[in-house]
Amino acid sequence: MKERILITGATGKMGRELVRRLDGRQARFVAASHDASVFDPEVRHRQVDLGVRSLVEEVMKETDILFLNLPISESMLVYAQNAIIAAKNSAVRFVVFNSILGADADSQFLLHRMYGQIEEMVRDSRLPLAVIRPNHFMQSFVSRHADSIRQGALFLPEGESKSSYVDVRDVVDVALKVVENPWLYENRVINLTGPEALSLEEILGKVSKVAGYQVRYVPVTEEAAKHGLLRDGHSVWMAEAFLSTHRAAREGMTAWIHPCNHEVRGVAPRNFDGFCSEMGTSLFHPYSLRQASL
């Protein structure tokens, strides 16, 4: 891989897996993040605040392909604008934007609207672009929801909705194919889902079998969910961002199943049964302190 790649948001679930895979291929890349301390010393990385345009322009130098992966933040639009302007000024040749399934600048849902606005910003810049739109990650059940699962109950405001959860490794498989030959995917929007739409009750039934104890799904109101998020230290904006994804799920937006995962990767998407089996019982054990790698 001859092109020089810059990965922003490189410490998130997707960013870290993409860094690991690119490093294994000895690709020419720089991992950029607000906190670069998580990377091994041999990984070329830069600490950068996406809110400071001069720092973004500095790290963007000598970049051919920008993999634009943004942390979920009230400042996302500013981060995106800084990255896009820096890419233009640095003669970046191609942008791969990691968006969200259902992104739409006119969406009623906060995160979907922000991601849609960012997609429009990149298109307006006239930089060559490919957009990846993954659904919710399977890995959220061994990261964000892990403590609740270990305690035997998951409280969320999603009613009986279903979601076609996607394995982050599938998304990274696609990202690698795009950065390896970006012009093959120019102007494409690649929607990425798992092979089946599952309710949280179905998901936790599968988790329960692997964990060896029952994990219940308890539907709650948005008010109760918001109280819990604020109690856990999230800002009002972040709480609203999380709630917007649950609203989208209740409206059926996360139940879509798209063929792009199979089409781009050439193999069937990973399913949730396989994911649970691979993760193993220790990740769901109520007394386990082991942390998921993804």
Short mmCIF file of C-alpha atoms in Angstrom, two decimals:
data_model
loop_
_atom_site.label_atom_id
_atom_site.label_comp_id
_atom_site.label_asym_id
_atom_site.label_seq_id
_atom_site.Cartn_x
_atom_site.Cartn_y
_atom_site.Cartn_z
CA MET A 1 0.00 0.00 0.00
CA LYS A 2 1.87 3.08 -1.26
CA GLU A 3 -0.56 5.82 -0.24
CA ARG A 4 0.03 7.60 3.06
CA ILE A 5 -3.01 7.28 5.32
CA LEU A 6 -4.09 9.44 8.24
CA ILE A 7 -6.61 7.94 10.66
CA THR A 8 -8.40 10.35 12.97
CA GLY A 9 -10.28 9.13 16.04
CA ALA A 10 -7.81 6.26 16.13
CA THR A 11 -8.51 5.19 19.71
CA GLY A 12 -12.18 4.25 19.24
CA LYS A 13 -13.38 0.69 18.60
CA MET A 14 -13.07 1.01 14.86
CA GLY A 15 -9.99 3.21 14.86
CA ARG A 16 -7.94 0.89 17.04
CA GLU A 17 -8.86 -2.19 15.01
CA LEU A 18 -8.04 -0.37 11.76
CA VAL A 19 -4.68 0.72 13.18
CA ARG A 20 -3.91 -2.85 14.25
CA ARG A 21 -4.76 -4.25 10.83
CA LEU A 22 -2.85 -1.58 8.89
CA ASP A 23 0.16 -2.07 11.14
CA GLY A 24 0.06 -5.79 10.38
CA ARG A 25 0.17 -4.98 6.67
CA GLN A 26 3.09 -2.57 7.18
CA ALA A 27 1.07 0.19 5.58
CA ARG A 28 2.19 3.81 5.61
CA PHE A 29 -0.12 5.45 8.12
CA VAL A 30 -0.35 7.81 11.07
CA ALA A 31 -2.81 7.22 13.91
CA ALA A 32 -4.12 10.54 15.21
CA SER A 33 -6.05 10.93 18.43
CA HIS A 34 -6.54 13.24 21.40
CA ASP A 35 -4.92 10.51 23.52
CA ALA A 36 -2.06 8.77 21.78
CA SER A 37 -0.79 6.95 24.89
CA VAL A 38 -2.72 3.76 24.05
CA PHE A 39 -0.57 2.92 21.04
CA ASP A 40 2.49 0.70 21.04
CA PRO A 41 5.73 2.70 20.61
CA GLU A 42 6.37 1.20 17.18
CA VAL A 43 3.03 2.51 15.85
CA ARG A 44 3.46 5.89 14.21
CA HIS A 45 1.01 8.16 16.02
CA ARG A 46 0.33 11.80 16.69
CA GLN A 47 -1.58 13.44 19.51
CA VAL A 48 -3.90 16.05 18.02
CA ASP A 49 -6.86 18.15 19.11
CA LEU A 50 -9.29 18.21 16.19
CA GLY A 51 -10.70 21.45 17.59
CA VAL A 52 -7.46 23.32 16.78
CA ARG A 53 -7.19 23.78 13.03
CA SER A 54 -3.47 24.60 13.01
CA LEU A 55 -2.71 21.30 14.76
CA VAL A 56 -4.94 19.41 12.33
CA GLU A 57 -3.19 21.02 9.36
CA GLU A 58 0.17 20.08 10.80
CA VAL A 59 -0.72 16.41 11.19
CA MET A 60 -2.39 16.36 7.76
CA LYS A 61 0.85 17.14 5.91
CA GLU A 62 2.04 14.43 3.52
CA THR A 63 -1.31 12.62 3.68
CA ASP A 64 -2.77 10.98 0.58
CA ILE A 65 -5.87 9.36 2.12
CA LEU A 66 -7.76 10.72 5.09
CA PHE A 67 -9.80 8.19 7.05
CA LEU A 68 -12.13 10.59 8.83
CA ASN A 69 -13.36 8.91 12.00
CA LEU A 70 -14.81 11.37 14.52
CA PRO A 71 -15.39 11.01 18.24
CA ILE A 72 -19.03 11.50 19.21
CA SER A 73 -19.03 15.01 20.58
CA GLU A 74 -21.01 18.22 20.61
CA SER A 75 -18.07 19.63 18.61
CA MET A 76 -18.25 17.06 15.80
CA LEU A 77 -19.16 19.63 13.15
CA VAL A 78 -16.20 21.81 14.14
CA TYR A 79 -13.87 18.81 14.13
CA ALA A 80 -15.10 17.83 10.68
CA GLN A 81 -14.79 21.34 9.28
CA ASN A 82 -11.21 21.63 10.56
CA ALA A 83 -10.27 18.27 9.07
CA ILE A 84 -11.88 19.02 5.71
CA ILE A 85 -10.22 22.44 5.37
CA ALA A 86 -6.87 20.96 6.39
CA ALA A 87 -7.32 18.18 3.83
CA LYS A 88 -8.02 20.72 1.09
CA ASN A 89 -5.01 22.83 2.08
CA SER A 90 -2.76 19.78 2.24
CA ALA A 91 -3.81 18.40 -1.15
CA VAL A 92 -5.23 15.20 0.32
CA ARG A 93 -6.26 13.01 -2.59
CA PHE A 94 -9.15 11.05 -1.07
CA VAL A 95 -11.42 11.04 2.00
CA VAL A 96 -13.05 7.97 3.53
CA PHE A 97 -15.67 9.10 6.02
CA ASN A 98 -16.89 6.73 8.72
CA SER A 99 -20.52 7.81 9.14
CA ILE A 100 -23.60 6.07 10.58
CA LEU A 101 -26.39 4.00 9.04
CA GLY A 102 -29.27 6.28 8.11
CA ALA A 103 -27.25 9.51 8.17
CA ASP A 104 -29.30 12.40 6.75
CA ALA A 105 -28.72 16.14 7.10
CA ASP A 106 -32.47 16.60 7.55
CA SER A 107 -32.96 13.76 10.03
CA GLN A 108 -35.04 14.31 13.16
CA PHE A 109 -32.44 12.30 15.10
CA LEU A 110 -29.48 14.23 16.47
CA LEU A 111 -26.56 11.97 15.52
CA HIS A 112 -28.03 10.97 12.16
CA ARG A 113 -28.48 14.65 11.35
CA MET A 114 -24.93 15.59 12.39
CA TYR A 115 -23.36 12.76 10.41
CA GLY A 116 -25.50 13.69 7.41
CA GLN A 117 -24.36 17.31 7.66
CA ILE A 118 -20.74 16.19 7.76
CA GLU A 119 -21.25 14.01 4.67
CA GLU A 120 -22.58 17.11 2.89
CA MET A 121 -19.61 19.17 4.08
CA VAL A 122 -17.16 16.70 2.55
CA ARG A 123 -19.13 16.54 -0.71
CA ASP A 124 -19.23 20.34 -0.89
CA SER A 125 -15.43 20.40 -0.55
CA ARG A 126 -15.20 18.49 -3.86
CA LEU A 127 -12.65 16.12 -2.34
CA PRO A 128 -13.00 12.58 -3.73
CA LEU A 129 -15.09 10.72 -1.19
CA ALA A 130 -16.35 7.31 -0.11
CA VAL A 131 -18.74 6.98 2.82
CA ILE A 132 -18.99 3.99 5.12
CA ARG A 133 -22.23 3.81 7.13
CA PRO A 134 -22.12 1.04 9.75
CA ASN A 135 -24.99 0.06 11.99
CA HIS A 136 -24.52 -0.38 15.76
CA PHE A 137 -21.53 -2.57 16.67
CA MET A 138 -21.90 -6.00 18.22
CA GLN A 139 -18.93 -5.03 20.38
CA SER A 140 -21.12 -2.61 22.37
CA PHE A 141 -22.32 -5.65 24.35
CA VAL A 142 -18.79 -6.29 25.65
CA SER A 143 -17.94 -2.63 26.15
CA ARG A 144 -20.66 -0.04 26.75
CA HIS A 145 -23.25 -2.58 28.01
CA ALA A 146 -20.82 -5.01 29.65
CA ASP A 147 -21.39 -3.95 33.27
CA SER A 148 -25.17 -4.12 32.93
CA ILE A 149 -24.93 -7.57 31.34
CA ARG A 150 -22.71 -8.85 34.14
CA GLN A 151 -25.31 -7.64 36.62
CA GLY A 152 -28.00 -9.60 34.79
CA ALA A 153 -30.16 -6.88 33.24
CA LEU A 154 -29.93 -4.31 30.46
CA PHE A 155 -32.17 -1.25 30.79
CA LEU A 156 -32.71 0.61 27.50
CA PRO A 157 -35.53 2.65 25.90
CA GLU A 158 -35.84 0.63 22.68
CA GLY A 159 -39.14 -1.18 23.23
CA GLU A 160 -39.42 -4.23 20.96
CA SER A 161 -37.33 -2.75 18.14
CA LYS A 162 -34.77 -4.77 16.21
CA SER A 163 -31.28 -3.89 14.98
CA SER A 164 -28.99 -5.55 12.43
CA TYR A 165 -25.86 -5.28 14.59
CA VAL A 166 -22.59 -5.43 12.67
CA ASP A 167 -19.24 -6.76 13.83
CA VAL A 168 -16.63 -3.99 13.88
CA ARG A 169 -14.21 -6.41 12.21
CA ASP A 170 -16.50 -6.55 9.17
CA VAL A 171 -16.49 -2.77 9.03
CA VAL A 172 -12.70 -2.68 9.21
CA ASP A 173 -12.50 -5.33 6.47
CA VAL A 174 -14.47 -2.94 4.26
CA ALA A 175 -12.43 0.08 5.34
CA LEU A 176 -9.24 -1.73 4.35
CA LYS A 177 -10.58 -2.53 0.90
CA VAL A 178 -11.58 1.09 0.42
CA VAL A 179 -8.26 2.62 1.52
CA GLU A 180 -6.36 0.07 -0.58
CA ASN A 181 -8.20 1.11 -3.77
CA PRO A 182 -10.21 4.23 -2.91
CA TRP A 183 -11.01 5.37 -6.42
CA LEU A 184 -12.87 2.12 -7.04
CA TYR A 185 -15.34 3.29 -4.37
CA GLU A 186 -15.47 7.00 -5.20
CA ASN A 187 -18.92 8.54 -4.59
CA ARG A 188 -20.19 5.31 -3.06
CA VAL A 189 -22.18 5.07 0.16
CA ILE A 190 -21.50 1.67 1.72
CA ASN A 191 -24.20 0.67 4.22
CA LEU A 192 -22.93 -2.01 6.58
CA THR A 193 -25.16 -4.25 8.67
CA GLY A 194 -25.13 -7.72 10.10
CA PRO A 195 -27.05 -10.57 8.42
CA GLU A 196 -30.09 -10.42 10.71
CA ALA A 197 -32.15 -7.94 12.68
CA LEU A 198 -32.47 -8.96 16.32
CA SER A 199 -34.39 -7.54 19.26
CA LEU A 200 -32.59 -6.90 22.52
CA GLU A 201 -34.54 -9.78 24.05
CA GLU A 202 -33.20 -12.08 21.31
CA ILE A 203 -29.67 -10.69 21.71
CA LEU A 204 -29.65 -11.21 25.46
CA GLY A 205 -31.07 -14.70 25.03
CA LYS A 206 -27.98 -15.56 22.99
CA VAL A 207 -25.70 -13.83 25.51
CA SER A 208 -27.37 -15.76 28.35
CA LYS A 209 -26.58 -19.10 26.71
CA VAL A 210 -22.90 -18.23 26.43
CA ALA A 211 -22.66 -16.55 29.83
CA GLY A 212 -24.37 -19.38 31.66
CA TYR A 213 -26.81 -17.16 33.51
CA GLN A 214 -29.91 -15.21 32.54
CA VAL A 215 -29.58 -11.64 31.31
CA ARG A 216 -32.89 -9.81 31.01
CA TYR A 217 -33.83 -6.91 28.77
CA VAL A 218 -35.87 -4.34 30.68
CA PRO A 219 -37.51 -1.65 28.48
CA VAL A 220 -37.50 1.73 30.20
CA THR A 221 -38.74 5.22 29.40
CA GLU A 222 -36.50 7.86 27.89
CA GLU A 223 -36.77 9.82 31.12
CA ALA A 224 -35.40 6.91 33.13
CA ALA A 225 -32.64 6.28 30.58
CA LYS A 226 -31.64 9.95 30.59
CA HIS A 227 -31.52 10.00 34.39
CA GLY A 228 -29.18 7.01 34.31
CA LEU A 229 -26.90 8.58 31.72
CA LEU A 230 -26.65 11.84 33.66
CA ARG A 231 -26.07 9.92 36.88
CA ASP A 232 -23.17 8.10 35.18
CA GLY A 233 -21.54 11.43 34.37
CA HIS A 234 -22.55 12.01 30.75
CA SER A 235 -23.29 15.56 29.64
CA VAL A 236 -26.82 16.62 28.71
CA TRP A 237 -25.75 16.70 25.05
CA MET A 238 -24.21 13.22 25.17
CA ALA A 239 -27.31 11.86 26.88
CA GLU A 240 -29.44 13.31 24.07
CA ALA A 241 -27.08 11.80 21.49
CA PHE A 242 -27.48 8.33 22.99
CA LEU A 243 -31.25 8.75 23.28
CA SER A 244 -31.47 9.80 19.63
CA THR A 245 -30.01 6.44 18.58
CA HIS A 246 -32.60 4.61 20.67
CA ARG A 247 -35.38 6.68 19.07
CA ALA A 248 -34.06 5.77 15.65
CA ALA A 249 -34.15 2.10 16.64
CA ARG A 250 -37.77 2.41 17.79
CA GLU A 251 -38.61 3.95 14.40
CA GLY A 252 -37.15 0.92 12.63
CA MET A 253 -34.09 2.67 11.19
CA THR A 254 -31.60 0.16 12.60
CA ALA A 255 -33.46 -2.95 11.40
CA TRP A 256 -32.40 -2.57 7.77
CA ILE A 257 -30.31 -5.37 6.26
CA HIS A 258 -28.04 -4.33 3.39
CA PRO A 259 -26.05 -6.53 1.00
CA CYS A 260 -22.97 -4.25 0.90
CA ASN A 261 -21.17 -6.11 3.69
CA HIS A 262 -21.23 -9.33 1.67
CA GLU A 263 -20.69 -7.61 -1.67
CA VAL A 264 -17.57 -5.67 -0.68
CA ARG A 265 -15.97 -8.31 1.54
CA GLY A 266 -16.87 -11.28 -0.65
CA VAL A 267 -17.90 -13.39 2.36
CA ALA A 268 -20.99 -13.56 4.53
CA PRO A 269 -21.24 -11.04 7.39
CA ARG A 270 -20.35 -12.28 10.86
CA ASN A 271 -23.47 -13.11 12.85
CA PHE A 272 -24.22 -12.59 16.52
CA ASP A 273 -24.10 -16.29 17.41
CA GLY A 274 -20.56 -16.49 16.10
CA PHE A 275 -19.63 -13.28 17.86
CA CYS A 276 -20.86 -14.63 21.21
CA SER A 277 -18.98 -17.90 20.73
CA GLU A 278 -15.76 -16.09 19.91
CA MET A 279 -16.04 -13.73 22.87
CA GLY A 280 -16.41 -16.65 25.28
CA THR A 281 -17.92 -16.93 28.73
CA SER A 282 -15.28 -14.87 30.52
CA LEU A 283 -16.38 -11.64 28.85
CA PHE A 284 -19.90 -12.03 30.20
CA HIS A 285 -19.00 -13.52 33.59
CA PRO A 286 -20.54 -11.44 36.40
CA TYR A 287 -17.25 -11.32 38.30
CA SER A 288 -14.93 -10.96 35.34
CA LEU A 289 -12.60 -7.99 35.16
CA ARG A 290 -11.36 -8.90 31.69
CA GLN A 291 -11.81 -6.16 29.13
CA ALA A 292 -12.80 -6.65 25.52
CA SER A 293 -10.14 -5.82 22.96
CA LEU A 294 -12.66 -4.35 20.53
#
